[in-house]
Amino acid sequence: PVGLAEVGIVLKRLNAMAATVPREAPWLAPRASLWEGQTFESWMRRNVRTGVARDILRLAIIGVWAAEPRDLSLLHVLFYIRSAGSIELLTDTEGGAQQDRVVGGTQLISMRMAEQLGDGVIELENPVRRIEWASDGVVAVGDRVSVRAAKAIVAVPPTLAGRIAYAPALPAGRDALTQRMTQGSVIKCMAVYERPFWRERGLSGSVTSVSGPVSVGFDNSPPDGTPGVLLGFLEGRAAREAMDLDREERRGIVAGCFARLFGPEAADPVGYVDKAWAADEWSRGCYGGFMPPGAWSDSGAALRAPIGPIHWAGAETASIWNGYMDGAVRSGREAAEAILTQAGNPVT
């Protein structure tokens, strides 16, 4: 009880600190230099007294960023809270960012948007390898097709934007940003069972575990309840350690964890799939990019600033709901509106 009470106190304190961080320029916060010079881990060790509270806060950090508290600057955590509105909105499964899932998968959003654009507009399987730019336009060079345009919006995480070759080279500040703003580490795991047996015992299938290796889990069974699916996440250090294992080894680790949490029936799933996002060529990690100590002050101004005809967008550039689809949409609109305004066609 003492630990849980302290969690409530710490969350209020973090929300109050976050309220002083400018969403558009976190490095200009009144105490930015102090908060930028420490990790969340070091702040937590000095300001959180009980082990229970530290364990819960660590779970919150790895559940939101798929990174360890030692990886993130305190300023970045506070900016992220500010961009969402509160730490509760980031973590809650009722009324918060973890509440909903899209029937058919969130990829349907992109697929429906592509349908509205029509055929021949989107080039698939044609990754941009090089961007040649000058004051009068850009050429995006892909594997099969190259495109010439007056402007370009690069809407991928900074770590991926940095893997594109630019001619001429980008300014040092932007290049440093792409090297310092790294992605989280997560393996998304699903164990499949003939039925959701945990429901028969009155269990929800939702879990948070300080002992791991699965840190967060949910009942991911389809609406009709068949088959039963337990979804779990290996995040942060647990994901990095499991990355070198093969899938069968990960299956054993995850099923063993579920058996400890939900009973022996969970030890032998009829199916298992997982996705190691850090190994994916086009994401290099999840759930999004984050700043280590010093990065906001040194490179933050380069995150959104256009370079010649090149504009930047994506979840990492959002000032509201940074790191989320909501923020990605907002940042895309802002980049498009900036280009239209420059062209003399402001959005009204």
Short mmCIF file of N, CA and C in Angstrom, two decimals, residues 108-286:
data_model
loop_
_atom_site.label_atom_id
_atom_site.label_comp_id
_atom_site.label_asym_id
_atom_site.label_seq_id
_atom_site.Cartn_x
_atom_site.Cartn_y
_atom_site.Cartn_z
N LEU A 108 -5.16 -1.42 -42.03
CA LEU A 108 -6.33 -1.08 -42.84
C LEU A 108 -6.47 0.43 -43.04
N ILE A 109 -5.98 1.22 -42.08
CA ILE A 109 -6.04 2.67 -42.23
C ILE A 109 -5.24 3.10 -43.46
N SER A 110 -4.01 2.60 -43.57
CA SER A 110 -3.18 2.93 -44.73
C SER A 110 -3.77 2.37 -46.01
N MET A 111 -4.32 1.17 -45.94
CA MET A 111 -4.88 0.55 -47.14
C MET A 111 -6.09 1.34 -47.65
N ARG A 112 -6.93 1.80 -46.75
CA ARG A 112 -8.11 2.58 -47.16
C ARG A 112 -7.69 3.93 -47.74
N MET A 113 -6.68 4.55 -47.15
CA MET A 113 -6.18 5.82 -47.69
C MET A 113 -5.60 5.61 -49.09
N ALA A 114 -4.89 4.50 -49.28
CA ALA A 114 -4.33 4.22 -50.60
C ALA A 114 -5.42 4.03 -51.63
N GLU A 115 -6.52 3.39 -51.24
CA GLU A 115 -7.64 3.19 -52.16
C GLU A 115 -8.22 4.53 -52.60
N GLN A 116 -8.28 5.49 -51.68
CA GLN A 116 -8.82 6.80 -52.02
C GLN A 116 -7.93 7.54 -53.02
N LEU A 117 -6.62 7.29 -52.95
CA LEU A 117 -5.70 7.95 -53.88
C LEU A 117 -5.78 7.36 -55.28
N GLY A 118 -6.19 6.11 -55.38
CA GLY A 118 -6.33 5.48 -56.69
C GLY A 118 -5.06 4.79 -57.15
N ASP A 119 -5.17 4.12 -58.29
CA ASP A 119 -4.05 3.35 -58.84
C ASP A 119 -2.97 4.28 -59.41
N GLY A 120 -1.75 3.80 -59.38
CA GLY A 120 -0.65 4.51 -60.03
C GLY A 120 -0.09 5.68 -59.27
N VAL A 121 -0.54 5.89 -58.03
CA VAL A 121 -0.06 7.02 -57.24
C VAL A 121 1.03 6.60 -56.26
N ILE A 122 0.84 5.45 -55.64
CA ILE A 122 1.80 4.95 -54.64
C ILE A 122 2.70 3.91 -55.28
N GLU A 123 4.00 4.07 -55.10
CA GLU A 123 4.98 3.12 -55.61
C GLU A 123 5.39 2.18 -54.47
N LEU A 124 4.94 0.94 -54.52
CA LEU A 124 5.32 -0.05 -53.52
C LEU A 124 6.59 -0.78 -53.96
N GLU A 125 7.29 -1.35 -52.98
CA GLU A 125 8.52 -2.09 -53.25
C GLU A 125 9.51 -1.25 -54.06
N ASN A 126 9.57 0.03 -53.71
CA ASN A 126 10.47 0.96 -54.39
C ASN A 126 11.09 1.91 -53.36
N PRO A 127 11.85 1.36 -52.41
CA PRO A 127 12.39 2.21 -51.35
C PRO A 127 13.31 3.30 -51.88
N VAL A 128 13.18 4.48 -51.29
CA VAL A 128 14.05 5.60 -51.65
C VAL A 128 15.42 5.39 -51.01
N ARG A 129 16.44 5.34 -51.84
CA ARG A 129 17.80 5.12 -51.36
C ARG A 129 18.61 6.42 -51.29
N ARG A 130 18.20 7.42 -52.08
CA ARG A 130 19.00 8.63 -52.20
C ARG A 130 18.09 9.81 -52.51
N ILE A 131 18.37 10.93 -51.91
CA ILE A 131 17.64 12.17 -52.21
C ILE A 131 18.65 13.22 -52.65
N GLU A 132 18.51 13.66 -53.89
CA GLU A 132 19.34 14.74 -54.42
C GLU A 132 18.53 16.03 -54.33
N TRP A 133 19.10 17.04 -53.72
CA TRP A 133 18.32 18.25 -53.48
C TRP A 133 19.11 19.51 -53.78
N ALA A 134 18.36 20.53 -54.14
CA ALA A 134 18.90 21.87 -54.38
C ALA A 134 17.78 22.86 -54.07
N SER A 135 18.05 24.13 -54.22
CA SER A 135 17.04 25.13 -53.87
C SER A 135 15.80 25.04 -54.74
N ASP A 136 15.94 24.49 -55.94
CA ASP A 136 14.79 24.46 -56.86
C ASP A 136 14.07 23.12 -56.90
N GLY A 137 14.43 22.16 -56.04
CA GLY A 137 13.68 20.91 -56.05
C GLY A 137 14.49 19.72 -55.58
N VAL A 138 13.87 18.54 -55.70
CA VAL A 138 14.48 17.30 -55.23
C VAL A 138 14.28 16.21 -56.27
N VAL A 139 15.14 15.21 -56.18
CA VAL A 139 14.96 13.96 -56.92
C VAL A 139 15.09 12.83 -55.91
N ALA A 140 14.01 12.08 -55.73
CA ALA A 140 14.03 10.91 -54.85
C ALA A 140 14.34 9.69 -55.71
N VAL A 141 15.47 9.07 -55.43
CA VAL A 141 15.96 7.96 -56.25
C VAL A 141 15.61 6.64 -55.57
N GLY A 142 14.75 5.86 -56.21
CA GLY A 142 14.35 4.57 -55.68
C GLY A 142 15.00 3.42 -56.43
N ASP A 143 14.69 2.19 -56.00
CA ASP A 143 15.26 1.02 -56.64
C ASP A 143 14.79 0.88 -58.09
N ARG A 144 13.53 1.23 -58.35
CA ARG A 144 12.97 1.06 -59.70
C ARG A 144 12.57 2.38 -60.35
N VAL A 145 12.08 3.30 -59.52
CA VAL A 145 11.52 4.55 -60.05
C VAL A 145 12.12 5.72 -59.28
N SER A 146 12.46 6.77 -60.00
CA SER A 146 12.90 8.02 -59.38
C SER A 146 11.86 9.09 -59.66
N VAL A 147 11.69 9.99 -58.71
CA VAL A 147 10.66 11.03 -58.81
C VAL A 147 11.29 12.40 -58.61
N ARG A 148 10.97 13.33 -59.51
CA ARG A 148 11.41 14.71 -59.39
C ARG A 148 10.24 15.56 -58.89
N ALA A 149 10.50 16.44 -57.93
CA ALA A 149 9.44 17.28 -57.38
C ALA A 149 10.03 18.58 -56.85
N ALA A 150 9.14 19.53 -56.61
CA ALA A 150 9.58 20.80 -56.03
C ALA A 150 9.93 20.64 -54.55
N LYS A 151 9.18 19.77 -53.86
CA LYS A 151 9.38 19.55 -52.43
C LYS A 151 9.30 18.06 -52.14
N ALA A 152 9.84 17.66 -50.99
CA ALA A 152 9.72 16.28 -50.53
C ALA A 152 9.41 16.28 -49.04
N ILE A 153 8.54 15.38 -48.62
CA ILE A 153 8.28 15.16 -47.20
C ILE A 153 8.82 13.78 -46.86
N VAL A 154 9.80 13.72 -45.97
CA VAL A 154 10.36 12.46 -45.51
C VAL A 154 9.62 12.10 -44.23
N ALA A 155 8.76 11.10 -44.32
CA ALA A 155 7.87 10.75 -43.20
C ALA A 155 8.21 9.38 -42.64
N VAL A 156 9.45 9.24 -42.20
CA VAL A 156 9.91 8.02 -41.54
C VAL A 156 10.66 8.42 -40.28
N PRO A 157 10.84 7.51 -39.32
CA PRO A 157 11.58 7.86 -38.11
C PRO A 157 12.98 8.38 -38.44
N PRO A 158 13.52 9.28 -37.62
CA PRO A 158 14.85 9.83 -37.89
C PRO A 158 15.92 8.77 -38.11
N THR A 159 15.86 7.67 -37.36
CA THR A 159 16.89 6.64 -37.55
C THR A 159 16.84 6.03 -38.94
N LEU A 160 15.65 5.97 -39.55
CA LEU A 160 15.53 5.48 -40.93
C LEU A 160 15.85 6.58 -41.93
N ALA A 161 15.44 7.81 -41.62
CA ALA A 161 15.78 8.92 -42.51
C ALA A 161 17.30 9.05 -42.65
N GLY A 162 18.02 8.72 -41.59
CA GLY A 162 19.47 8.79 -41.63
C GLY A 162 20.12 7.73 -42.49
N ARG A 163 19.37 6.70 -42.86
CA ARG A 163 19.91 5.63 -43.72
C ARG A 163 19.77 5.97 -45.19
N ILE A 164 19.06 7.05 -45.50
CA ILE A 164 18.98 7.53 -46.88
C ILE A 164 20.23 8.36 -47.17
N ALA A 165 20.78 8.21 -48.36
CA ALA A 165 21.90 9.05 -48.78
C ALA A 165 21.37 10.38 -49.31
N TYR A 166 22.03 11.47 -48.96
CA TYR A 166 21.61 12.80 -49.40
C TYR A 166 22.75 13.47 -50.16
N ALA A 167 22.38 14.13 -51.23
CA ALA A 167 23.38 14.88 -52.02
C ALA A 167 22.82 16.26 -52.35
N PRO A 168 23.41 17.32 -51.77
CA PRO A 168 24.55 17.29 -50.86
C PRO A 168 24.18 16.71 -49.49
N ALA A 169 25.19 16.44 -48.68
CA ALA A 169 24.96 15.88 -47.35
C ALA A 169 24.15 16.84 -46.50
N LEU A 170 23.39 16.29 -45.57
CA LEU A 170 22.61 17.12 -44.66
C LEU A 170 23.52 17.86 -43.69
N PRO A 171 23.05 18.99 -43.15
CA PRO A 171 23.84 19.70 -42.14
C PRO A 171 24.16 18.81 -40.95
N ALA A 172 25.23 19.13 -40.25
CA ALA A 172 25.72 18.29 -39.16
C ALA A 172 24.68 18.09 -38.07
N GLY A 173 23.89 19.14 -37.76
CA GLY A 173 22.90 19.02 -36.70
C GLY A 173 21.84 17.99 -37.00
N ARG A 174 21.36 17.97 -38.23
CA ARG A 174 20.36 16.98 -38.62
C ARG A 174 20.97 15.57 -38.66
N ASP A 175 22.19 15.47 -39.15
CA ASP A 175 22.85 14.17 -39.20
C ASP A 175 23.05 13.62 -37.79
N ALA A 176 23.44 14.48 -36.85
CA ALA A 176 23.63 14.05 -35.47
C ALA A 176 22.32 13.56 -34.87
N LEU A 177 21.22 14.24 -35.20
CA LEU A 177 19.91 13.83 -34.70
C LEU A 177 19.59 12.40 -35.12
N THR A 178 19.81 12.08 -36.39
CA THR A 178 19.46 10.74 -36.88
C THR A 178 20.29 9.66 -36.21
N GLN A 179 21.46 10.03 -35.70
CA GLN A 179 22.30 9.05 -35.02
C GLN A 179 21.93 8.90 -33.54
N ARG A 180 21.39 9.96 -32.95
CA ARG A 180 21.15 9.94 -31.51
C ARG A 180 19.73 9.55 -31.13
N MET A 181 18.76 9.83 -32.01
CA MET A 181 17.38 9.49 -31.69
C MET A 181 17.12 8.05 -32.12
N THR A 182 17.27 7.15 -31.18
CA THR A 182 17.19 5.73 -31.48
C THR A 182 15.78 5.19 -31.27
N GLN A 183 15.54 3.97 -31.70
CA GLN A 183 14.24 3.32 -31.56
C GLN A 183 14.23 2.39 -30.34
N GLY A 184 13.05 2.13 -29.81
CA GLY A 184 12.91 1.16 -28.75
C GLY A 184 13.07 -0.26 -29.26
N SER A 185 13.17 -1.21 -28.34
CA SER A 185 13.34 -2.63 -28.69
C SER A 185 12.15 -3.42 -28.17
N VAL A 186 11.45 -4.11 -29.07
CA VAL A 186 10.28 -4.87 -28.66
C VAL A 186 10.09 -6.07 -29.57
N ILE A 187 9.68 -7.18 -28.96
CA ILE A 187 9.24 -8.36 -29.70
C ILE A 187 7.79 -8.60 -29.31
N LYS A 188 6.91 -8.56 -30.29
CA LYS A 188 5.48 -8.77 -30.05
C LYS A 188 5.20 -10.26 -30.26
N CYS A 189 4.64 -10.90 -29.24
CA CYS A 189 4.49 -12.36 -29.24
C CYS A 189 3.02 -12.74 -29.05
N MET A 190 2.57 -13.72 -29.82
CA MET A 190 1.20 -14.22 -29.67
C MET A 190 1.21 -15.73 -29.55
N ALA A 191 0.68 -16.23 -28.45
CA ALA A 191 0.52 -17.66 -28.22
C ALA A 191 -0.95 -18.02 -28.44
N VAL A 192 -1.18 -19.05 -29.25
CA VAL A 192 -2.54 -19.41 -29.67
C VAL A 192 -2.95 -20.71 -28.98
N TYR A 193 -4.18 -20.73 -28.47
CA TYR A 193 -4.73 -21.90 -27.77
C TYR A 193 -6.09 -22.25 -28.36
N GLU A 194 -6.53 -23.47 -28.14
CA GLU A 194 -7.80 -23.91 -28.71
C GLU A 194 -8.96 -23.08 -28.18
N ARG A 195 -8.84 -22.60 -26.96
CA ARG A 195 -9.89 -21.78 -26.36
C ARG A 195 -9.24 -20.84 -25.35
N PRO A 196 -9.90 -19.75 -25.00
CA PRO A 196 -9.36 -18.84 -23.99
C PRO A 196 -9.62 -19.38 -22.58
N PHE A 197 -8.87 -20.39 -22.19
CA PHE A 197 -9.12 -21.12 -20.95
C PHE A 197 -9.06 -20.23 -19.72
N TRP A 198 -8.30 -19.14 -19.78
CA TRP A 198 -8.16 -18.26 -18.63
C TRP A 198 -9.49 -17.60 -18.26
N ARG A 199 -10.34 -17.41 -19.24
CA ARG A 199 -11.65 -16.80 -18.95
C ARG A 199 -12.48 -17.71 -18.06
N GLU A 200 -12.30 -19.01 -18.22
CA GLU A 200 -13.06 -19.97 -17.40
C GLU A 200 -12.69 -19.84 -15.92
N ARG A 201 -11.55 -19.28 -15.65
CA ARG A 201 -11.10 -19.08 -14.27
C ARG A 201 -11.35 -17.66 -13.78
N GLY A 202 -12.06 -16.90 -14.60
CA GLY A 202 -12.36 -15.53 -14.23
C GLY A 202 -11.21 -14.57 -14.42
N LEU A 203 -10.23 -14.95 -15.25
CA LEU A 203 -9.08 -14.09 -15.50
C LEU A 203 -9.28 -13.29 -16.78
N SER A 204 -8.80 -12.07 -16.79
CA SER A 204 -9.00 -11.18 -17.94
C SER A 204 -8.02 -11.45 -19.07
N GLY A 205 -6.88 -12.04 -18.75
CA GLY A 205 -5.83 -12.20 -19.75
C GLY A 205 -4.88 -11.02 -19.80
N SER A 206 -5.19 -9.96 -19.07
CA SER A 206 -4.31 -8.78 -19.02
C SER A 206 -3.33 -8.94 -17.86
N VAL A 207 -2.10 -8.55 -18.09
CA VAL A 207 -1.09 -8.73 -17.06
C VAL A 207 0.02 -7.70 -17.22
N THR A 208 0.55 -7.26 -16.11
CA THR A 208 1.83 -6.55 -16.08
C THR A 208 2.71 -7.29 -15.09
N SER A 209 3.95 -7.52 -15.47
CA SER A 209 4.81 -8.37 -14.66
C SER A 209 6.18 -7.72 -14.48
N VAL A 210 6.59 -7.56 -13.23
CA VAL A 210 7.91 -7.01 -12.96
C VAL A 210 8.99 -8.08 -13.09
N SER A 211 8.60 -9.36 -13.04
CA SER A 211 9.58 -10.43 -13.12
C SER A 211 9.85 -10.88 -14.54
N GLY A 212 8.94 -10.53 -15.47
CA GLY A 212 9.17 -10.80 -16.89
C GLY A 212 9.30 -12.28 -17.22
N PRO A 213 9.84 -12.59 -18.40
CA PRO A 213 10.33 -11.63 -19.40
C PRO A 213 9.22 -10.88 -20.14
N VAL A 214 7.98 -11.45 -20.15
CA VAL A 214 6.85 -10.71 -20.71
C VAL A 214 6.47 -9.62 -19.72
N SER A 215 6.56 -8.38 -20.13
CA SER A 215 6.28 -7.28 -19.22
C SER A 215 4.82 -6.87 -19.22
N VAL A 216 4.18 -6.95 -20.39
CA VAL A 216 2.78 -6.57 -20.54
C VAL A 216 2.10 -7.60 -21.43
N GLY A 217 0.87 -7.99 -21.07
CA GLY A 217 0.13 -8.95 -21.89
C GLY A 217 -1.35 -8.66 -21.89
N PHE A 218 -2.03 -9.14 -22.94
CA PHE A 218 -3.47 -8.92 -23.10
C PHE A 218 -4.12 -10.16 -23.71
N ASP A 219 -5.42 -10.30 -23.47
CA ASP A 219 -6.24 -11.27 -24.19
C ASP A 219 -6.48 -10.70 -25.58
N ASN A 220 -5.93 -11.34 -26.59
CA ASN A 220 -6.05 -10.86 -27.97
C ASN A 220 -6.91 -11.80 -28.81
N SER A 221 -7.79 -12.54 -28.15
CA SER A 221 -8.66 -13.48 -28.86
C SER A 221 -9.62 -12.71 -29.76
N PRO A 222 -10.01 -13.32 -30.90
CA PRO A 222 -10.99 -12.66 -31.76
C PRO A 222 -12.32 -12.47 -31.05
N PRO A 223 -13.19 -11.61 -31.60
CA PRO A 223 -14.46 -11.31 -30.92
C PRO A 223 -15.30 -12.53 -30.57
N ASP A 224 -15.25 -13.59 -31.39
CA ASP A 224 -16.06 -14.78 -31.09
C ASP A 224 -15.41 -15.70 -30.07
N GLY A 225 -14.18 -15.37 -29.64
CA GLY A 225 -13.53 -16.13 -28.58
C GLY A 225 -12.78 -17.36 -29.03
N THR A 226 -12.71 -17.63 -30.32
CA THR A 226 -12.02 -18.81 -30.82
C THR A 226 -11.10 -18.44 -31.97
N PRO A 227 -9.85 -18.82 -31.91
CA PRO A 227 -9.16 -19.48 -30.80
C PRO A 227 -8.83 -18.50 -29.68
N GLY A 228 -8.25 -19.02 -28.62
CA GLY A 228 -7.77 -18.14 -27.57
C GLY A 228 -6.37 -17.65 -27.90
N VAL A 229 -6.14 -16.37 -27.72
CA VAL A 229 -4.84 -15.78 -28.05
C VAL A 229 -4.37 -14.91 -26.89
N LEU A 230 -3.20 -15.22 -26.39
CA LEU A 230 -2.54 -14.35 -25.41
C LEU A 230 -1.44 -13.57 -26.12
N LEU A 231 -1.51 -12.27 -25.98
CA LEU A 231 -0.53 -11.37 -26.59
C LEU A 231 0.41 -10.86 -25.51
N GLY A 232 1.69 -10.96 -25.77
CA GLY A 232 2.67 -10.48 -24.80
C GLY A 232 3.78 -9.70 -25.48
N PHE A 233 4.42 -8.84 -24.72
CA PHE A 233 5.50 -8.01 -25.25
C PHE A 233 6.78 -8.25 -24.46
N LEU A 234 7.84 -8.55 -25.18
CA LEU A 234 9.19 -8.50 -24.63
C LEU A 234 9.73 -7.13 -24.98
N GLU A 235 10.09 -6.34 -23.98
CA GLU A 235 10.43 -4.94 -24.22
C GLU A 235 11.75 -4.57 -23.57
N GLY A 236 12.42 -3.60 -24.17
CA GLY A 236 13.66 -3.10 -23.60
C GLY A 236 14.74 -4.17 -23.56
N ARG A 237 15.36 -4.32 -22.41
CA ARG A 237 16.46 -5.28 -22.28
C ARG A 237 16.00 -6.70 -22.57
N ALA A 238 14.79 -7.07 -22.15
CA ALA A 238 14.28 -8.42 -22.41
C ALA A 238 14.21 -8.70 -23.90
N ALA A 239 13.81 -7.70 -24.68
CA ALA A 239 13.75 -7.88 -26.13
C ALA A 239 15.14 -8.01 -26.72
N ARG A 240 16.06 -7.19 -26.25
CA ARG A 240 17.42 -7.25 -26.79
C ARG A 240 18.07 -8.60 -26.50
N GLU A 241 17.80 -9.14 -25.32
CA GLU A 241 18.37 -10.44 -24.97
C GLU A 241 17.75 -11.57 -25.78
N ALA A 242 16.45 -11.46 -26.08
CA ALA A 242 15.76 -12.52 -26.82
C ALA A 242 15.96 -12.41 -28.32
N MET A 243 16.50 -11.29 -28.79
CA MET A 243 16.65 -11.07 -30.22
C MET A 243 17.58 -12.10 -30.85
N ASP A 244 18.57 -12.56 -30.09
CA ASP A 244 19.55 -13.50 -30.64
C ASP A 244 19.08 -14.95 -30.57
N LEU A 245 17.94 -15.19 -29.95
CA LEU A 245 17.39 -16.54 -29.88
C LEU A 245 16.56 -16.83 -31.12
N ASP A 246 16.39 -18.11 -31.46
CA ASP A 246 15.49 -18.42 -32.57
C ASP A 246 14.06 -18.44 -32.06
N ARG A 247 13.11 -18.52 -32.97
CA ARG A 247 11.69 -18.39 -32.61
C ARG A 247 11.24 -19.49 -31.66
N GLU A 248 11.73 -20.70 -31.85
CA GLU A 248 11.32 -21.80 -30.97
C GLU A 248 11.79 -21.55 -29.54
N GLU A 249 12.98 -21.00 -29.41
CA GLU A 249 13.47 -20.68 -28.07
C GLU A 249 12.62 -19.58 -27.44
N ARG A 250 12.25 -18.58 -28.23
CA ARG A 250 11.39 -17.52 -27.71
C ARG A 250 10.02 -18.08 -27.35
N ARG A 251 9.52 -19.00 -28.16
CA ARG A 251 8.23 -19.63 -27.86
C ARG A 251 8.27 -20.28 -26.47
N GLY A 252 9.34 -21.00 -26.18
CA GLY A 252 9.44 -21.65 -24.88
C GLY A 252 9.49 -20.66 -23.74
N ILE A 253 10.21 -19.56 -23.93
CA ILE A 253 10.32 -18.54 -22.89
C ILE A 253 8.97 -17.87 -22.64
N VAL A 254 8.29 -17.50 -23.72
CA VAL A 254 7.01 -16.80 -23.59
C VAL A 254 5.95 -17.72 -23.02
N ALA A 255 5.86 -18.97 -23.53
CA ALA A 255 4.87 -19.91 -23.02
C ALA A 255 5.13 -20.23 -21.55
N GLY A 256 6.39 -20.33 -21.17
CA GLY A 256 6.71 -20.57 -19.77
C GLY A 256 6.27 -19.42 -18.88
N CYS A 257 6.43 -18.21 -19.37
CA CYS A 257 5.98 -17.04 -18.61
C CYS A 257 4.46 -17.03 -18.48
N PHE A 258 3.76 -17.32 -19.58
CA PHE A 258 2.30 -17.37 -19.53
C PHE A 258 1.83 -18.48 -18.58
N ALA A 259 2.54 -19.62 -18.56
CA ALA A 259 2.16 -20.71 -17.66
C ALA A 259 2.27 -20.28 -16.20
N ARG A 260 3.31 -19.51 -15.90
CA ARG A 260 3.47 -19.02 -14.54
C ARG A 260 2.35 -18.05 -14.16
N LEU A 261 1.87 -17.30 -15.14
CA LEU A 261 0.87 -16.27 -14.88
C LEU A 261 -0.56 -16.79 -14.96
N PHE A 262 -0.82 -17.73 -15.90
CA PHE A 262 -2.20 -18.15 -16.17
C PHE A 262 -2.46 -19.63 -15.92
N GLY A 263 -1.44 -20.38 -15.53
CA GLY A 263 -1.64 -21.79 -15.25
C GLY A 263 -0.98 -22.69 -16.27
N PRO A 264 -0.85 -23.99 -15.96
CA PRO A 264 -0.08 -24.93 -16.79
C PRO A 264 -0.61 -25.10 -18.21
N GLU A 265 -1.89 -24.84 -18.44
CA GLU A 265 -2.43 -24.98 -19.80
C GLU A 265 -1.75 -24.03 -20.79
N ALA A 266 -1.21 -22.95 -20.28
CA ALA A 266 -0.57 -21.97 -21.16
C ALA A 266 0.80 -22.42 -21.65
N ALA A 267 1.33 -23.50 -21.06
CA ALA A 267 2.68 -23.94 -21.40
C ALA A 267 2.80 -24.55 -22.78
N ASP A 268 1.68 -24.99 -23.35
CA ASP A 268 1.74 -25.72 -24.63
C ASP A 268 0.76 -25.13 -25.64
N PRO A 269 1.05 -23.97 -26.19
CA PRO A 269 0.16 -23.37 -27.19
C PRO A 269 0.15 -24.20 -28.48
N VAL A 270 -0.98 -24.16 -29.19
CA VAL A 270 -1.07 -24.88 -30.46
C VAL A 270 -0.42 -24.08 -31.59
N GLY A 271 -0.16 -22.81 -31.34
CA GLY A 271 0.50 -21.98 -32.33
C GLY A 271 1.24 -20.84 -31.66
N TYR A 272 2.23 -20.31 -32.34
CA TYR A 272 2.99 -19.19 -31.79
C TYR A 272 3.58 -18.38 -32.94
N VAL A 273 3.43 -17.07 -32.87
CA VAL A 273 4.06 -16.16 -33.83
C VAL A 273 4.64 -14.99 -33.06
N ASP A 274 5.71 -14.43 -33.58
CA ASP A 274 6.24 -13.21 -32.97
C ASP A 274 6.88 -12.34 -34.05
N LYS A 275 7.11 -11.10 -33.68
CA LYS A 275 7.72 -10.13 -34.58
C LYS A 275 8.76 -9.34 -33.80
N ALA A 276 10.03 -9.49 -34.21
CA ALA A 276 11.11 -8.73 -33.61
C ALA A 276 11.29 -7.44 -34.41
N TRP A 277 10.73 -6.36 -33.90
CA TRP A 277 10.66 -5.14 -34.69
C TRP A 277 12.03 -4.50 -34.93
N ALA A 278 12.97 -4.70 -34.03
CA ALA A 278 14.29 -4.11 -34.24
C ALA A 278 15.01 -4.76 -35.42
N ALA A 279 14.59 -5.97 -35.79
CA ALA A 279 15.20 -6.67 -36.92
C ALA A 279 14.51 -6.33 -38.23
N ASP A 280 13.42 -5.56 -38.17
CA ASP A 280 12.70 -5.19 -39.38
C ASP A 280 13.43 -4.06 -40.10
N GLU A 281 13.72 -4.27 -41.37
CA GLU A 281 14.51 -3.29 -42.13
C GLU A 281 13.86 -1.93 -42.18
N TRP A 282 12.53 -1.89 -42.15
CA TRP A 282 11.82 -0.63 -42.36
C TRP A 282 11.28 -0.02 -41.07
N SER A 283 11.67 -0.55 -39.93
CA SER A 283 11.32 0.12 -38.67
C SER A 283 12.53 0.25 -37.75
N ARG A 284 13.35 -0.81 -37.69
CA ARG A 284 14.54 -0.81 -36.84
C ARG A 284 14.20 -0.60 -35.37
N GLY A 285 12.98 -0.97 -35.00
CA GLY A 285 12.60 -0.86 -33.60
C GLY A 285 11.23 -0.24 -33.44
N CYS A 286 10.73 -0.31 -32.25
CA CYS A 286 9.42 0.24 -31.88
C CYS A 286 9.50 0.64 -30.41
#
